[in-house]
Short mmCIF file of C-alpha atoms in Angstrom, two decimals:
data_model
loop_
_atom_site.label_atom_id
_atom_site.label_comp_id
_atom_site.label_asym_id
_atom_site.label_seq_id
_atom_site.Cartn_x
_atom_site.Cartn_y
_atom_site.Cartn_z
CA MET A 493 73.14 75.95 59.99
CA ALA A 494 76.37 77.83 60.66
CA LEU A 495 79.13 76.40 62.74
CA ASP A 496 79.40 76.55 66.53
CA LYS A 497 82.72 77.14 68.45
CA ASN A 498 83.73 73.54 67.91
CA GLY A 499 82.80 73.60 64.22
CA ILE A 500 85.30 76.57 63.80
CA ALA A 501 87.92 74.70 65.65
CA LYS A 502 87.43 71.64 63.51
CA ARG A 503 87.79 73.52 60.23
CA ILE A 504 90.89 75.30 61.44
CA ALA A 505 92.42 72.01 62.55
CA LYS A 506 92.49 71.06 58.91
CA GLU A 507 95.08 73.69 58.31
CA LEU A 508 97.54 72.02 60.58
CA LYS A 509 100.61 70.29 59.02
CA ASP A 510 102.74 67.57 60.61
CA GLY A 511 105.59 68.94 62.60
CA TYR A 512 104.06 72.52 63.03
CA TYR A 513 104.79 74.40 66.20
CA VAL A 514 101.47 75.99 66.93
CA ASN A 515 100.29 78.82 69.45
CA LEU A 516 96.60 78.73 70.13
CA GLY A 517 95.00 81.86 71.84
CA ILE A 518 92.58 81.61 74.52
CA GLY A 519 88.83 81.06 73.69
CA ILE A 520 87.77 79.29 70.53
CA PRO A 521 91.55 78.58 69.40
CA THR A 522 92.23 76.40 72.41
CA LEU A 523 89.46 73.90 71.09
CA ILE A 524 91.53 73.27 68.01
CA ALA A 525 93.77 70.94 70.30
CA ASN A 526 90.91 68.58 70.60
CA TYR A 527 90.72 68.11 66.73
CA VAL A 528 94.29 67.52 65.59
CA PRO A 529 94.08 64.91 62.93
CA ASN A 530 95.24 61.50 64.06
CA ASP A 531 97.90 61.15 61.21
CA ILE A 532 99.86 64.18 62.23
CA SER A 533 101.63 65.55 65.16
CA VAL A 534 101.94 69.16 66.23
CA THR A 535 103.65 70.92 69.10
CA LEU A 536 101.69 73.32 71.03
CA HIS A 537 103.48 76.46 72.39
CA SER A 538 102.41 78.25 75.51
CA GLU A 539 103.72 81.73 75.76
CA ASN A 540 104.45 81.55 79.52
CA GLY A 541 107.23 79.05 78.89
CA LEU A 542 106.12 75.68 77.66
CA LEU A 543 106.61 73.88 74.27
CA GLY A 544 104.86 70.57 74.06
CA MET A 545 101.75 71.38 76.07
CA GLY A 546 99.81 68.36 77.03
CA PRO A 547 96.24 67.79 77.91
CA PHE A 548 94.56 68.81 81.28
CA PRO A 549 95.96 66.58 84.04
CA LYS A 550 94.06 63.89 86.04
CA LYS A 551 93.02 65.32 89.43
CA GLU A 552 95.93 63.60 91.27
CA LYS A 553 98.59 65.04 88.84
CA VAL A 554 97.42 68.62 89.14
CA SER A 555 100.38 71.12 89.75
CA ALA A 556 100.17 74.84 90.42
CA ASP A 557 103.57 75.02 88.63
CA MET A 558 102.20 73.79 85.34
CA ILE A 559 99.81 76.20 83.70
CA ASN A 560 99.06 77.47 80.21
CA ALA A 561 98.63 81.06 78.80
CA GLY A 562 95.00 80.98 80.00
CA LYS A 563 96.09 80.02 83.52
CA GLN A 564 94.62 76.54 83.30
CA THR A 565 96.31 73.57 84.67
CA VAL A 566 98.09 71.45 81.98
CA THR A 567 100.61 68.68 81.64
CA THR A 568 103.74 68.08 79.65
CA LEU A 569 104.35 65.43 76.90
CA PRO A 570 107.42 63.45 76.00
CA GLY A 571 109.66 65.95 74.23
CA SER A 572 108.30 69.03 76.07
CA SER A 573 110.68 71.65 77.21
CA LEU A 574 110.43 74.51 79.69
CA PHE A 575 112.10 77.98 79.48
CA ASN A 576 111.73 81.64 80.53
CA SER A 577 109.46 84.25 79.02
CA ALA A 578 112.25 86.07 77.08
CA GLU A 579 113.13 82.74 75.30
CA SER A 580 109.26 82.11 74.71
CA PHE A 581 108.98 85.35 73.08
CA ALA A 582 112.19 84.84 71.01
CA MET A 583 110.33 81.82 69.49
CA ILE A 584 107.37 84.09 68.64
CA ARG A 585 109.02 87.33 67.58
CA GLY A 586 111.86 85.44 65.92
CA GLY A 587 109.39 83.82 63.43
CA HIS A 588 109.82 80.24 64.90
CA ILE A 589 106.27 79.54 65.25
CA ASP A 590 104.61 77.90 62.26
CA LEU A 591 100.91 78.97 63.01
CA THR A 592 99.16 81.13 65.37
CA VAL A 593 95.43 81.21 65.92
CA LEU A 594 93.68 83.94 67.74
CA GLY A 595 90.42 85.45 68.43
CA ALA A 596 89.29 88.93 67.40
CA MET A 597 86.66 91.60 67.98
CA GLU A 598 87.25 93.20 64.54
CA VAL A 599 89.30 92.43 61.42
CA SER A 600 89.64 94.96 58.45
CA GLU A 601 89.70 94.30 54.74
CA THR A 602 93.41 95.08 54.71
CA GLY A 603 94.19 92.59 57.46
CA ASP A 604 94.30 94.73 60.54
CA ILE A 605 93.13 93.15 63.69
CA ALA A 606 91.57 94.62 66.98
CA ASN A 607 91.38 92.15 69.89
CA TRP A 608 92.60 93.59 73.04
CA LYS A 609 90.71 96.90 74.06
CA ILE A 610 87.34 98.40 74.23
CA PRO A 611 88.13 102.08 75.32
CA GLY A 612 86.33 102.86 78.61
CA LYS A 613 84.91 99.46 78.90
CA MET A 614 87.52 96.67 78.74
CA VAL A 615 91.11 97.36 79.22
CA LYS A 616 92.62 94.02 80.38
CA GLY A 617 95.74 94.59 78.40
CA MET A 618 97.23 92.94 75.22
CA GLY A 619 99.20 90.00 76.86
CA GLY A 620 101.10 88.35 74.12
CA ALA A 621 98.80 89.04 71.24
CA MET A 622 100.76 92.00 69.71
CA ASP A 623 104.01 89.87 69.79
CA LEU A 624 102.19 86.89 68.08
CA VAL A 625 100.75 88.84 65.17
CA ALA A 626 103.91 90.93 64.67
CA GLY A 627 106.14 87.72 64.72
CA THR A 628 104.15 85.03 62.95
CA ASP A 629 103.60 84.86 59.14
CA ASN A 630 100.85 82.38 59.31
CA ILE A 631 98.00 83.74 61.33
CA ILE A 632 94.29 82.55 61.48
CA VAL A 633 91.70 84.42 63.15
CA ALA A 634 88.95 82.26 64.76
CA MET A 635 85.76 84.25 65.69
CA MET A 636 82.12 84.71 65.29
CA HIS A 637 81.16 86.50 62.04
CA THR A 638 79.09 89.05 64.05
CA ASN A 639 79.19 90.32 67.57
CA LYS A 640 76.50 90.01 70.37
CA ARG A 641 74.68 93.01 68.92
CA GLY A 642 74.55 91.42 65.39
CA GLU A 643 77.05 93.82 64.01
CA SER A 644 79.63 92.63 61.49
CA LYS A 645 83.22 92.02 62.84
CA LEU A 646 84.65 92.05 59.25
CA LEU A 647 85.02 95.74 58.50
CA SER A 648 86.62 98.12 55.99
CA LYS A 649 88.46 99.73 58.88
CA CYS A 650 88.73 98.58 62.59
CA SER A 651 87.05 101.04 65.04
CA LEU A 652 88.70 99.62 68.10
CA PRO A 653 92.43 100.00 69.10
CA LEU A 654 94.62 97.79 66.79
CA THR A 655 96.61 94.76 67.87
CA GLY A 656 98.31 94.54 64.47
CA VAL A 657 98.39 96.03 61.11
CA GLY A 658 97.95 94.22 57.74
CA CYS A 659 98.90 90.93 59.33
CA ILE A 660 95.85 88.78 59.02
CA THR A 661 95.47 86.57 55.90
CA LYS A 662 92.91 83.95 56.85
CA ILE A 663 89.79 84.04 58.97
CA VAL A 664 87.33 81.21 59.96
CA THR A 665 83.95 82.28 61.36
CA ASN A 666 80.75 80.48 62.19
CA LEU A 667 79.64 81.43 58.52
CA ALA A 668 82.64 81.05 56.29
CA LEU A 669 86.27 80.77 55.55
CA LEU A 670 87.83 83.91 54.17
CA GLU A 671 91.18 85.17 53.03
CA VAL A 672 92.45 88.76 52.98
CA THR A 673 93.89 89.86 49.70
CA LYS A 674 94.60 93.02 47.73
CA ASN A 675 90.85 93.06 46.93
CA GLY A 676 89.80 92.84 50.55
CA PHE A 677 88.01 89.97 51.97
CA GLU A 678 87.85 86.92 49.59
CA LEU A 679 85.22 84.29 50.27
CA ILE A 680 86.78 80.80 50.02
CA GLU A 681 84.47 78.47 51.66
CA ARG A 682 80.66 78.57 52.99
CA ALA A 683 79.98 77.03 56.50
CA PRO A 684 77.65 73.88 55.96
CA GLY A 685 74.12 75.11 55.15
CA VAL A 686 75.11 78.64 54.96
CA ASN A 687 74.46 80.55 51.65
CA VAL A 688 76.48 83.41 50.13
CA GLU A 689 73.72 85.93 50.75
CA GLU A 690 73.95 85.35 54.45
CA ILE A 691 77.69 85.92 54.31
CA LYS A 692 77.33 89.15 52.31
CA THR A 693 74.79 90.65 54.69
CA ALA A 694 77.01 89.76 57.71
CA THR A 695 80.20 91.32 56.14
CA LYS A 696 80.61 95.11 56.17
CA GLY A 697 84.08 95.35 54.52
CA LYS A 698 84.77 94.82 50.80
CA LEU A 699 83.85 91.12 49.98
CA HIS A 700 85.11 89.54 46.83
CA ILE A 701 83.13 86.49 45.62
CA ASN A 702 84.65 84.66 42.73
CA GLY A 703 82.47 82.06 41.09
CA ASN A 704 80.80 79.17 42.84
CA ILE A 705 81.75 78.89 46.62
CA PRO A 706 82.15 75.46 47.89
CA GLU A 707 80.79 74.28 51.38
CA MET A 708 83.27 73.34 53.98
CA GLU A 709 84.02 69.69 54.45
CA ILE A 710 84.03 68.96 58.17
CA ASN A 711 83.63 65.43 59.30
CA MET B 891 129.47 88.04 101.36
CA LYS B 892 126.47 86.74 103.26
CA LYS B 893 123.40 86.53 101.04
CA VAL B 894 121.20 84.41 103.19
CA TYR B 895 118.37 86.27 105.07
CA LYS B 896 116.13 84.64 107.76
CA ASN B 897 112.85 85.48 106.13
CA ALA B 898 110.94 87.92 103.81
CA GLU B 899 110.45 90.57 106.58
CA LEU B 900 114.21 91.01 106.95
CA ALA B 901 115.05 90.70 103.39
CA THR B 902 112.58 93.49 102.40
CA ALA B 903 113.19 95.75 105.44
CA ASP B 904 114.99 98.53 103.59
CA ILE B 905 112.59 98.88 100.70
CA PRO B 906 111.46 102.48 100.80
CA ASP B 907 108.69 104.60 99.36
CA ASN B 908 108.54 105.55 95.73
CA CYS B 909 110.87 102.89 94.46
CA THR B 910 110.68 100.68 91.33
CA LEU B 911 110.03 97.00 91.99
CA MET B 912 109.79 93.89 89.97
CA PHE B 913 107.86 90.87 90.68
CA GLY B 914 108.16 87.54 88.94
CA GLY B 915 105.33 85.30 88.04
CA PHE B 916 102.75 84.67 85.22
CA GLY B 917 99.21 85.06 86.73
CA LEU B 918 99.70 83.48 90.22
CA CYS B 919 102.32 80.99 88.98
CA GLY B 920 105.75 81.57 90.28
CA ILE B 921 105.02 84.72 92.32
CA PRO B 922 107.09 85.95 95.21
CA GLU B 923 104.31 85.18 97.87
CA ASN B 924 106.44 85.73 100.98
CA CYS B 925 107.91 89.08 99.77
CA ILE B 926 104.49 90.24 98.72
CA THR B 927 103.03 89.42 102.18
CA ALA B 928 105.87 91.28 103.76
CA LEU B 929 105.48 94.33 101.60
CA VAL B 930 101.67 94.46 102.34
CA LYS B 931 102.59 94.56 106.04
CA LYS B 932 104.81 97.58 105.49
CA SER B 933 103.62 101.11 105.26
CA ILE B 934 105.36 101.96 102.09
CA SER B 935 103.64 103.53 99.07
CA GLY B 936 104.14 105.43 95.85
CA LEU B 937 105.58 102.16 94.24
CA THR B 938 106.14 101.57 90.59
CA CYS B 939 105.60 97.80 90.12
CA ILE B 940 106.67 95.83 87.16
CA SER B 941 104.94 92.47 86.80
CA ASN B 942 103.45 90.70 83.97
CA ASN B 943 100.02 90.53 85.75
CA ALA B 944 98.31 92.10 88.67
CA GLY B 945 97.37 89.08 90.68
CA VAL B 946 93.80 88.63 91.64
CA ASP B 947 91.69 90.61 93.96
CA ASP B 948 92.70 88.88 97.18
CA PHE B 949 96.09 87.34 96.22
CA GLY B 950 99.45 88.39 94.86
CA ILE B 951 99.92 92.10 93.87
CA GLY B 952 96.20 92.64 94.27
CA LEU B 953 96.76 92.77 98.04
CA MET B 954 99.05 95.75 97.51
CA LEU B 955 96.52 97.44 95.59
CA HIS B 956 93.93 97.26 98.29
CA GLN B 957 96.52 98.90 100.52
CA HIS B 958 97.00 101.83 97.91
CA GLN B 959 100.61 101.20 97.80
CA VAL B 960 100.97 101.04 94.02
CA LYS B 961 101.20 104.30 92.16
CA LYS B 962 102.07 102.73 88.73
CA MET B 963 101.85 99.32 87.28
CA ILE B 964 103.87 98.13 84.25
CA SER B 965 102.16 94.98 83.02
CA SER B 966 101.08 93.07 79.87
CA TYR B 967 97.63 91.80 81.31
CA VAL B 968 95.48 92.86 84.38
CA GLY B 969 92.25 91.07 83.32
CA GLU B 970 92.21 88.73 86.25
CA ASN B 971 91.96 91.58 88.79
CA ALA B 972 88.61 93.39 88.48
CA GLU B 973 89.82 95.96 91.04
CA PHE B 974 92.85 96.74 88.92
CA GLU B 975 90.76 97.13 85.87
CA ARG B 976 88.48 99.51 87.75
CA GLN B 977 91.26 101.56 89.12
CA LEU B 978 92.77 101.74 85.52
CA LEU B 979 89.51 102.92 84.00
CA SER B 980 88.86 105.49 86.69
CA GLY B 981 92.41 106.89 86.49
CA GLU B 982 93.19 106.21 90.13
CA LEU B 983 96.18 104.01 89.14
CA GLU B 984 98.61 104.77 86.38
CA VAL B 985 99.07 101.60 84.19
CA GLU B 986 101.58 101.27 81.41
CA LEU B 987 100.17 98.20 79.44
CA THR B 988 103.13 96.65 77.47
CA PRO B 989 103.11 93.71 75.17
CA GLN B 990 104.24 90.59 76.97
CA GLY B 991 107.22 89.91 74.71
CA THR B 992 108.37 93.46 74.80
CA LEU B 993 108.14 93.48 78.58
CA ALA B 994 110.15 90.35 78.81
CA GLU B 995 112.73 91.69 76.46
CA LYS B 996 112.83 95.02 78.13
CA ILE B 997 113.77 93.28 81.46
CA ARG B 998 116.16 90.93 79.81
CA ALA B 999 117.82 93.91 78.10
CA GLY B 1000 117.96 95.87 81.28
CA GLY B 1001 119.76 93.21 83.16
CA ALA B 1002 122.02 92.70 80.13
CA GLY B 1003 123.19 96.43 79.85
CA ILE B 1004 121.13 97.00 76.65
CA PRO B 1005 119.58 100.32 77.03
CA ALA B 1006 117.06 99.97 74.12
CA PHE B 1007 116.11 97.74 71.20
CA PHE B 1008 113.89 97.68 68.14
CA THR B 1009 110.94 95.35 67.83
CA ALA B 1010 108.14 95.05 65.25
CA THR B 1011 105.66 94.33 68.04
CA GLY B 1012 103.10 97.12 68.31
CA PHE B 1013 103.97 98.88 65.32
CA GLY B 1014 100.86 100.68 63.96
CA THR B 1015 99.08 100.47 67.21
CA GLU B 1016 98.81 102.89 70.21
CA VAL B 1017 101.88 101.01 71.81
CA ALA B 1018 103.96 102.84 69.17
CA GLU B 1019 102.74 106.44 70.20
CA ASP B 1020 105.59 108.87 70.88
CA LYS B 1021 108.25 106.17 69.99
CA GLU B 1022 110.91 106.30 67.42
CA THR B 1023 110.51 104.03 64.48
CA ARG B 1024 112.93 102.65 61.96
CA GLN B 1025 112.79 100.32 59.02
CA PHE B 1026 114.89 97.34 58.79
CA GLY B 1027 114.71 95.33 55.51
CA ASP B 1028 111.05 95.75 54.43
CA LYS B 1029 109.68 95.62 58.01
CA GLN B 1030 108.87 98.60 60.44
CA TYR B 1031 110.01 98.49 64.01
CA ILE B 1032 109.57 100.63 67.16
CA LEU B 1033 112.23 101.67 69.64
CA GLU B 1034 111.68 100.31 73.12
CA ASN B 1035 113.80 101.30 76.34
CA SER B 1036 114.90 98.61 78.74
CA LEU B 1037 113.80 98.20 82.27
CA THR B 1038 115.54 97.85 85.67
CA ALA B 1039 114.35 97.92 89.17
CA ASP B 1040 115.64 99.18 92.57
CA PHE B 1041 114.56 95.69 93.85
CA ALA B 1042 113.52 92.55 92.06
CA MET B 1043 111.69 89.94 93.84
CA VAL B 1044 111.77 86.45 92.44
CA LYS B 1045 110.48 83.03 93.29
CA ALA B 1046 112.46 79.87 92.46
CA TRP B 1047 112.07 76.22 93.40
CA LYS B 1048 115.73 75.71 94.68
CA GLY B 1049 118.52 77.90 95.45
CA ASP B 1050 121.90 77.67 97.29
CA THR B 1051 123.47 79.99 99.79
CA ASP B 1052 125.63 81.45 96.83
CA GLY B 1053 122.29 82.62 95.06
CA ASN B 1054 122.22 80.07 92.33
CA LEU B 1055 118.64 79.33 91.24
CA ILE B 1056 116.61 76.54 89.65
CA PHE B 1057 113.10 77.04 88.57
CA LYS B 1058 110.24 74.54 88.36
CA GLY B 1059 107.72 74.09 85.54
CA THR B 1060 105.95 77.24 84.22
CA ALA B 1061 106.65 78.98 87.45
CA ARG B 1062 109.95 80.13 85.84
CA ASN B 1063 108.40 82.80 83.38
CA PHE B 1064 109.71 86.31 84.20
CA ASN B 1065 111.77 85.34 87.20
CA PRO B 1066 115.06 84.71 85.54
CA MET B 1067 115.14 87.95 83.58
CA MET B 1068 114.01 89.93 86.70
CA ALA B 1069 116.70 88.43 88.66
CA THR B 1070 119.22 90.11 86.36
CA ALA B 1071 117.52 93.52 86.16
CA GLY B 1072 117.14 94.23 89.91
CA LYS B 1073 119.79 96.45 91.43
CA ILE B 1074 119.10 94.30 94.50
CA THR B 1075 117.59 90.92 93.70
CA ILE B 1076 115.63 89.16 96.59
CA ALA B 1077 115.06 85.36 95.87
CA GLU B 1078 112.66 83.20 97.88
CA VAL B 1079 113.04 79.57 97.39
CA GLU B 1080 111.30 76.48 98.47
CA GLU B 1081 114.47 74.56 99.15
CA LEU B 1082 117.72 76.27 100.22
CA VAL B 1083 120.80 74.16 99.90
CA GLU B 1084 124.55 74.39 100.44
CA PRO B 1085 126.82 75.26 97.51
CA GLY B 1086 127.75 72.06 95.65
CA GLU B 1087 124.33 70.42 96.00
CA LEU B 1088 123.10 72.02 92.87
CA ASP B 1089 124.56 70.56 89.57
CA PRO B 1090 126.30 73.49 87.79
CA ASN B 1091 124.71 72.15 84.48
CA HIS B 1092 121.19 72.62 85.91
CA ILE B 1093 121.43 76.16 87.17
CA HIS B 1094 119.08 78.52 85.52
CA THR B 1095 120.03 81.73 87.30
CA PRO B 1096 123.76 82.17 88.35
CA GLY B 1097 124.22 83.52 91.77
CA ILE B 1098 125.99 86.69 90.47
CA PHE B 1099 122.59 88.13 89.81
CA VAL B 1100 121.15 87.44 93.28
CA GLN B 1101 122.01 89.60 96.32
CA ARG B 1102 119.61 88.17 98.86
CA ILE B 1103 117.98 84.72 99.32
CA PHE B 1104 115.83 83.15 101.97
CA LYS B 1105 113.88 79.95 102.37
CA GLY B 1106 110.23 80.79 101.93
CA VAL B 1107 107.39 79.28 103.96
CA ASN B 1108 103.60 78.53 103.68
CA TYR B 1109 103.28 78.66 99.94
CA GLU B 1110 99.65 78.69 99.03
CA LYS B 1111 100.36 78.35 95.23
CA ARG B 1112 96.93 79.15 94.26
CA ILE B 1113 95.42 77.90 91.05
CA GLU B 1114 93.42 80.35 89.10
CA ASN B 1115 91.73 77.89 86.61
CA LEU B 1116 91.69 74.34 87.74
CA THR B 1117 91.13 72.09 84.69
CA ILE B 1118 91.26 68.34 84.70
CA THR B 1119 90.67 65.34 82.61
CA GLU B 1120 88.24 62.91 84.00
#
């Protein structure tokens, strides 16, 4: 069965706590904003200088001066604030963000992450990613378990240039929810309809499986 | 001291070859459109440009690239500009990719008289290559030098003739720090008013940092990704 991008976002949304200040990276992480549970409220931080990011505007309310980190037009909410980039990264680097969710190309069994460069092919730049992984304690990676060529993205060691070292503790993929511990990857939950064998096959790094692994509960 | 200039052409008239420039903006939001247009018309080159992004192919700093005016870019993300990525990969253009928070802090520190600072960002990555590292508590940090520029070009929403500036929305981003870090800061504003019209409590950048100001014209304010709710 496996999860699609929205399924991954839905599972990660269950990790949100009331009052959290959250930074969501571009790609799958932005979808998490659509699944914030009704009984809690979180504040979304946009690295370009907005706290309290609201939904996309109605056509008449579009403003070129109100965009998010992905350069999409957005809105503010009651309680929002605006500030400059140095102040924005003081929030990030100073440990004030409660949760950061970002995508990755590779994650290692020791919690390294590579998500910004493919030498000779894609060198767009790291943007805020390195600051986010260096400055936030609570980081969740949202990604597909394997890449377009079917290769595992959960490795013993990253082959691509690193974004951060030993900083990832939780990963949610289309196949599983895993944690990174002293023993490498630890399988915590299976995606609906996915069995342990499938996850083992798709994971190249050291994978620790302790007992019966429950299925994710996603409504 | 008269800070008011008539337009971008006059405000940028003395910018020479081979100097270091700062450009405010995040993506195309809050970029000094008039100054960039003026620079594109000048036959200067060999420029080192400090800006979070590189514009898009046909707008923003991308226009300067087509003119081969830029020798080196210091940015955190050049992904929206395919031509920049191509020039980077082919070696035609020197690019120093810098983490966004480090870039913001380098500029803030430069304007604030701080020559260097330690940050954990980039430790253990290629960003840390050839840089001094130090441990504080139980965490590792790298030493980063601050940045200043010969000229900083910033875009603000409102300004007065003393150079005080107010920014709007997310068009603020790198502009305030860059305003402090330019030896000469040129501010282009949508509304230019007399001193006294801006409430001192609301000023984001005090005029001490701004040497030249002019009222800009014909802002395109291009949107990269128009996203709406039906």
